[in-house]
XYZ file of C-alpha atoms in Angstrom:
411
model
C 36.166 -5.553 -81.056
C 38.603 -8.295 -80.157
C 36.722 -10.795 -82.306
C 36.618 -8.279 -85.163
C 40.402 -8.015 -84.935
C 40.713 -11.803 -85.136
C 38.264 -12.046 -88.038
C 40.076 -9.330 -89.974
C 43.404 -11.058 -89.373
C 42.016 -14.409 -90.544
C 40.737 -12.944 -93.814
C 43.869 -11.005 -94.737
C 46.674 -13.061 -93.176
C 45.868 -16.473 -91.704
C 44.090 -17.642 -94.845
C 47.406 -17.843 -96.690
C 47.774 -21.373 -95.266
C 45.119 -22.688 -97.630
C 47.075 -22.111 -100.807
C 50.179 -20.377 -102.131
C 48.023 -18.657 -104.731
C 46.403 -15.386 -103.600
C 43.394 -15.841 -105.898
C 42.703 -19.374 -104.647
C 43.136 -18.294 -101.016
C 40.583 -15.521 -101.606
C 38.173 -18.024 -103.123
C 38.602 -20.342 -100.138
C 38.113 -17.533 -97.600
C 34.953 -16.381 -99.359
C 33.514 -19.896 -99.090
C 34.502 -20.218 -95.414
C 33.092 -16.825 -94.419
C 29.741 -17.326 -96.122
C 29.428 -20.758 -94.486
C 30.607 -19.680 -91.014
C 27.896 -17.009 -90.750
C 25.306 -19.772 -90.365
C 27.474 -22.167 -88.298
C 28.632 -20.630 -84.965
C 30.946 -23.573 -84.199
C 32.812 -22.945 -87.463
C 33.082 -19.205 -86.787
C 34.572 -19.851 -83.337
C 37.169 -22.183 -84.881
C 38.000 -19.526 -87.486
C 38.676 -17.046 -84.671
C 40.661 -19.656 -82.713
C 42.968 -20.334 -85.668
C 43.457 -16.608 -86.179
C 44.388 -16.163 -82.497
C 46.887 -19.025 -82.735
C 48.445 -17.372 -85.780
C 48.746 -14.059 -83.935
C 50.496 -15.830 -81.071
C 53.232 -16.717 -83.584
C 53.407 -13.254 -85.121
C 53.124 -10.990 -82.065
C 55.490 -12.652 -79.651
C 55.108 -9.957 -76.977
C 51.448 -10.952 -76.512
C 51.941 -14.601 -77.476
C 50.632 -16.048 -74.194
C 47.489 -13.916 -74.312
C 46.702 -14.883 -77.911
C 47.447 -18.555 -77.255
C 45.089 -18.593 -74.256
C 42.440 -16.929 -76.376
C 42.934 -19.571 -79.063
C 42.378 -22.319 -76.468
C 39.212 -20.658 -75.129
C 37.741 -20.080 -78.579
C 38.465 -23.627 -79.688
C 36.891 -25.001 -76.502
C 33.740 -23.005 -77.292
C 33.828 -24.218 -80.890
C 34.020 -27.862 -79.802
C 31.210 -27.352 -77.289
C 28.973 -25.787 -79.940
C 29.802 -28.578 -82.375
C 29.017 -31.293 -79.814
C 25.667 -29.619 -79.081
C 24.815 -29.485 -82.785
C 22.096 -32.099 -83.196
C 20.983 -31.512 -86.767
C 21.168 -34.529 -89.101
C 23.830 -34.653 -91.792
C 22.296 -33.088 -94.883
C 23.604 -31.379 -98.002
C 23.482 -28.061 -96.099
C 25.184 -29.263 -92.918
C 27.978 -31.209 -94.616
C 29.953 -28.190 -95.801
C 30.397 -26.427 -92.414
C 31.257 -29.794 -90.816
C 33.899 -30.420 -93.455
C 35.394 -26.950 -92.997
C 35.310 -27.253 -89.205
C 37.137 -30.588 -89.202
C 39.722 -29.248 -91.654
C 40.427 -26.106 -89.607
C 40.539 -28.159 -86.422
C 43.223 -30.369 -87.938
C 45.303 -27.415 -89.149
C 45.007 -25.849 -85.689
C 46.387 -29.055 -84.174
C 49.335 -28.953 -86.608
C 50.158 -25.417 -85.486
C 50.042 -26.472 -81.837
C 52.198 -29.541 -82.525
C 54.973 -27.503 -84.143
C 54.824 -24.925 -81.350
C 55.074 -27.648 -78.699
C 58.097 -29.151 -80.470
C 60.122 -26.072 -79.545
C 59.814 -27.054 -75.887
C 59.661 -30.860 -76.100
C 61.189 -31.945 -79.429
C 61.047 -35.637 -78.549
C 57.265 -35.468 -78.166
C 56.701 -33.895 -81.559
C 55.758 -37.151 -83.267
C 53.033 -37.876 -80.712
C 51.637 -34.366 -81.159
C 51.824 -34.764 -84.920
C 49.853 -38.018 -84.715
C 47.174 -36.088 -82.813
C 47.070 -33.686 -85.756
C 46.742 -36.586 -88.202
C 43.880 -38.090 -86.213
C 41.988 -34.806 -86.067
C 42.523 -34.075 -89.741
C 41.566 -37.636 -90.585
C 38.362 -37.039 -88.634
C 37.074 -35.215 -91.702
C 36.514 -38.642 -93.238
C 34.558 -39.829 -90.204
C 32.432 -36.680 -90.171
C 31.686 -36.770 -93.873
C 31.095 -40.501 -94.249
C 29.955 -41.064 -97.818
C 29.137 -37.397 -98.426
C 32.100 -36.473 -100.594
C 30.056 -36.525 -103.784
C 27.695 -33.824 -102.509
C 30.662 -31.555 -101.748
C 31.419 -31.453 -105.456
C 28.198 -29.505 -105.984
C 28.782 -27.169 -103.018
C 30.533 -23.795 -102.787
C 33.940 -25.467 -102.643
C 33.386 -27.441 -105.840
C 35.781 -25.236 -107.888
C 38.485 -25.718 -105.254
C 38.160 -29.516 -105.267
C 38.056 -29.633 -109.065
C 41.148 -27.454 -109.380
C 43.073 -29.633 -106.939
C 42.411 -32.751 -109.003
C 43.195 -30.925 -112.241
C 46.616 -29.999 -110.854
C 47.385 -33.738 -110.807
C 45.990 -34.592 -114.226
C 47.601 -31.618 -115.991
C 51.053 -31.891 -114.396
C 54.073 -32.209 -116.743
C 55.264 -35.782 -117.463
C 58.493 -35.362 -115.473
C 56.509 -34.469 -112.342
C 54.293 -37.496 -112.751
C 57.316 -39.718 -113.293
C 58.975 -38.312 -110.178
C 55.868 -38.963 -108.091
C 55.699 -42.511 -109.416
C 59.346 -43.061 -108.482
C 58.585 -42.053 -104.893
C 55.630 -44.460 -104.810
C 57.627 -47.331 -106.332
C 60.448 -46.699 -103.874
C 58.107 -46.920 -100.874
C 56.119 -49.861 -102.207
C 59.326 -51.874 -102.548
C 59.938 -51.220 -98.877
C 56.451 -52.460 -97.989
C 56.947 -55.711 -99.919
C 59.297 -57.012 -97.243
C 57.583 -55.439 -94.246
C 56.790 -57.532 -91.181
C 53.113 -56.546 -91.152
C 49.794 -58.193 -91.887
C 48.483 -58.196 -95.453
C 45.659 -55.865 -94.432
C 48.098 -53.376 -92.916
C 50.376 -53.485 -95.965
C 47.409 -52.764 -98.247
C 46.440 -49.815 -96.036
C 49.991 -48.445 -96.221
C 50.003 -48.866 -99.996
C 46.900 -46.666 -100.180
C 48.735 -44.054 -98.080
C 51.649 -44.175 -100.523
C 49.292 -43.825 -103.488
C 47.754 -40.632 -102.090
C 51.254 -39.330 -101.374
C 52.162 -40.008 -105.002
C 49.435 -37.584 -106.134
C 50.938 -34.756 -104.090
C 54.437 -35.344 -105.481
C 53.059 -35.579 -109.013
C 51.288 -32.233 -108.749
C 54.171 -29.974 -107.726
C 57.644 -28.998 -108.908
C 60.858 -29.853 -107.149
C 62.707 -26.949 -105.491
C 63.988 -24.582 -108.171
C 61.478 -25.655 -110.844
C 58.847 -23.204 -112.033
C 55.225 -24.043 -111.124
C 53.044 -25.361 -113.930
C 50.506 -22.741 -115.103
C 51.018 -21.025 -111.715
C 49.092 -23.838 -110.064
C 49.641 -24.795 -106.446
C 49.342 -28.228 -104.868
C 49.193 -26.992 -101.269
C 45.574 -28.071 -100.889
C 46.503 -31.619 -101.908
C 49.212 -31.618 -99.240
C 46.683 -30.591 -96.585
C 44.281 -33.239 -97.882
C 46.711 -36.148 -97.398
C 45.956 -36.629 -93.656
C 42.220 -36.636 -94.419
C 42.661 -39.728 -96.582
C 44.708 -41.790 -94.129
C 43.282 -45.179 -93.084
C 42.668 -45.561 -89.344
C 45.588 -47.967 -88.905
C 48.293 -45.558 -90.118
C 48.416 -43.182 -87.089
C 48.514 -46.289 -84.873
C 51.574 -47.530 -86.771
C 53.260 -44.185 -86.167
C 52.487 -44.342 -82.461
C 54.123 -47.791 -82.387
C 57.093 -46.311 -84.287
C 56.658 -48.848 -87.092
C 59.762 -48.204 -89.272
C 57.937 -48.390 -92.610
C 55.281 -45.906 -91.442
C 57.984 -43.524 -90.192
C 59.734 -43.594 -93.560
C 56.461 -42.886 -95.391
C 55.854 -39.976 -93.025
C 59.346 -38.667 -93.796
C 58.396 -38.361 -97.452
C 55.280 -36.399 -96.488
C 57.547 -34.215 -94.349
C 59.414 -33.254 -97.542
C 56.202 -31.623 -98.777
C 55.706 -29.843 -95.447
C 59.335 -28.709 -95.443
C 58.856 -27.092 -98.846
C 56.066 -25.064 -97.231
C 58.077 -23.960 -94.227
C 57.272 -20.327 -95.145
C 53.721 -21.094 -93.986
C 53.500 -20.280 -90.287
C 52.067 -23.689 -89.329
C 55.416 -25.319 -90.145
C 57.797 -22.482 -89.327
C 58.278 -21.878 -85.622
C 62.074 -21.669 -85.428
C 63.096 -18.454 -83.670
C 66.513 -18.402 -85.319
C 67.257 -14.857 -84.200
C 67.775 -16.181 -80.672
C 70.984 -17.971 -81.704
C 72.149 -16.299 -84.917
C 74.017 -12.971 -84.503
C 71.969 -9.988 -85.671
C 75.089 -8.065 -86.775
C 78.846 -8.431 -87.138
C 78.494 -11.905 -88.664
C 81.814 -12.989 -90.177
C 80.021 -15.059 -92.867
C 81.779 -18.230 -91.707
C 80.096 -21.517 -90.845
C 81.430 -24.757 -89.450
C 79.084 -27.644 -88.707
C 79.267 -31.348 -88.051
C 78.460 -33.686 -90.933
C 74.919 -33.226 -92.323
C 73.985 -30.416 -89.897
C 75.959 -28.111 -92.215
C 73.286 -28.510 -94.914
C 70.526 -27.629 -92.482
C 72.473 -24.661 -91.101
C 73.163 -23.249 -94.567
C 69.439 -23.313 -95.359
C 68.629 -21.442 -92.155
C 71.417 -18.910 -92.696
C 70.298 -18.149 -96.244
C 66.727 -17.778 -95.017
C 67.769 -15.457 -92.160
C 70.500 -13.320 -93.760
C 69.429 -13.611 -97.383
C 72.798 -15.061 -98.422
C 74.833 -18.210 -97.997
C 77.976 -18.234 -95.852
C 81.103 -17.180 -97.730
C 83.088 -20.045 -96.232
C 81.803 -23.295 -94.829
C 82.832 -26.915 -94.580
C 81.657 -30.219 -93.181
C 83.933 -31.101 -90.324
C 83.705 -34.841 -89.907
C 82.073 -35.324 -93.291
C 84.619 -37.838 -94.510
C 85.327 -41.082 -92.753
C 86.275 -44.592 -93.758
C 84.238 -47.664 -92.903
C 80.591 -48.658 -93.320
C 79.537 -45.419 -95.026
C 81.770 -45.915 -98.064
C 81.034 -49.652 -98.072
C 77.279 -48.972 -98.298
C 77.862 -46.627 -101.217
C 80.087 -49.191 -102.918
C 77.406 -51.876 -102.437
C 74.746 -49.586 -103.879
C 76.895 -48.194 -106.709
C 79.747 -50.583 -107.657
C 81.538 -47.795 -109.530
C 82.354 -46.197 -106.177
C 85.764 -47.328 -104.854
C 85.172 -49.301 -101.677
C 87.752 -47.309 -99.728
C 86.477 -43.896 -100.843
C 86.214 -41.805 -97.642
C 82.776 -40.252 -98.171
C 79.731 -40.075 -95.911
C 76.348 -41.291 -97.267
C 74.415 -38.522 -98.970
C 71.109 -39.899 -97.631
C 71.613 -37.943 -94.420
C 71.077 -34.726 -96.368
C 67.433 -35.601 -96.929
C 66.943 -36.459 -93.270
C 68.153 -33.127 -91.955
C 66.107 -31.248 -94.522
C 62.987 -33.040 -93.341
C 63.238 -32.274 -89.652
C 65.418 -29.182 -89.137
C 66.355 -28.598 -85.530
C 65.416 -32.077 -84.340
C 68.709 -33.908 -84.363
C 67.480 -36.763 -82.181
C 64.618 -37.440 -84.592
C 66.982 -37.307 -87.577
C 69.362 -39.773 -85.997
C 66.549 -42.138 -84.999
C 65.205 -42.217 -88.542
C 68.703 -42.717 -89.945
C 69.218 -45.699 -87.640
C 65.898 -47.163 -88.788
C 66.956 -46.733 -92.414
C 70.294 -48.383 -91.738
C 68.655 -51.354 -90.018
C 66.312 -51.841 -92.970
C 69.026 -51.239 -95.532
C 66.682 -48.673 -97.045
C 67.194 -44.942 -97.505
C 65.055 -42.001 -98.561
C 65.269 -40.803 -102.125
C 67.646 -37.846 -102.092
C 65.168 -35.557 -103.819
C 67.085 -32.372 -103.124
C 70.732 -33.372 -102.825
C 71.771 -34.672 -106.249
C 73.806 -31.618 -107.185
C 75.544 -31.529 -103.810
C 76.252 -35.235 -104.144
C 77.965 -34.764 -107.499
C 80.149 -31.973 -106.088
C 81.199 -34.102 -103.130
C 81.997 -37.114 -105.304
C 84.062 -35.063 -107.776
C 86.040 -33.236 -105.123
C 86.668 -36.346 -103.035
C 87.878 -38.221 -106.085
C 90.196 -35.369 -107.094
C 91.572 -34.354 -103.711
C 91.419 -37.226 -101.269
C 93.279 -39.600 -103.552
C 96.163 -37.159 -103.203
C 95.936 -37.540 -99.429
C 94.818 -33.999 -98.646
C 93.051 -33.229 -95.385
C 89.675 -31.467 -95.209
C 91.130 -28.651 -93.110
C 93.640 -27.863 -95.878
C 91.256 -27.774 -98.817
C 91.369 -24.643 -101.013
C 88.867 -21.878 -100.238
C 86.973 -22.412 -103.504
C 86.413 -26.068 -102.627
C 85.321 -25.351 -99.055
C 82.673 -22.944 -100.325
C 80.946 -25.834 -102.084
C 80.378 -27.820 -98.902
């Protein structure tokens, strides 16, 4: 009965990770279930992923469900290792599904572990990348045969979402790729490694080209979630090694992938912040004060938790003279060199890794050393507000603490 509970939960709840579209998720689940019935190792991994999901949802029994997830996955791996059949057209599909679910399971465990040891998140995430990338090793040159299997419609639809995307999406994805490729041109890496990283960037471009930016309507109600999950599968072997060495260029590429994950933070694999433990459940005065870029992150969490933005908020410490304004002046000569404004690039960094300040700061330092910053894909409007208000108010010598209420609400 316990396994029936897990199977039922997988079909009706856990499967939402595969796609934002209900119809596509149903199609994916149907393919997985029909395949798992003849592959015990796949069925055990299905149950393991369901148990891990329940450990996130039912916190009272979280330890029990998490232990069950570990036991079921151990059995799944044992059954897979004992599977001696040669790779054929029939055996390829369950192997592909097993490797994919194994990788997603590792992502869920990595995000859960980050709550306890935030500094070790990157190492756990690299483990996820390696497992997900293992799909390539398992499949070898068998990708063509998958196109005639039960998941053929899913693969075809994923590629069509790229080809049929509106021109502005494709242009935006190309801008991300061009931005990262310029960084790689001056990288202190071997030619072979640079070429490998360029292939990583190219696959990332496809994901950005196939989805809207926040606030834009989806094209023909299509979802690119499956392309986002596919990115780790396509990574060359050298890329996780670069991340383990904390190669700056690899970290910055990963940050751009993190934008795509952040947009899917409603999916339980990426959303393990128990905000109710530090946000008041009632009697909130709708006021927020935060240091510098943490204010942006906090406002996102508050809106997500309470369903509304704070009535009054400001960035204490947002404005300071020195290198920040000089960098902006160097990048955009129209900016006065003595304009007391912080770099807007930090907005992107906090959006990528909410709750992990040490990681944000480390990446920011890397960017500063390279003289290279992330594209501010989500902060343009905020940037314009800051620039306008700073130009209007700070030239008159006003202090941030004395700004009018209507101005403070914008920050």
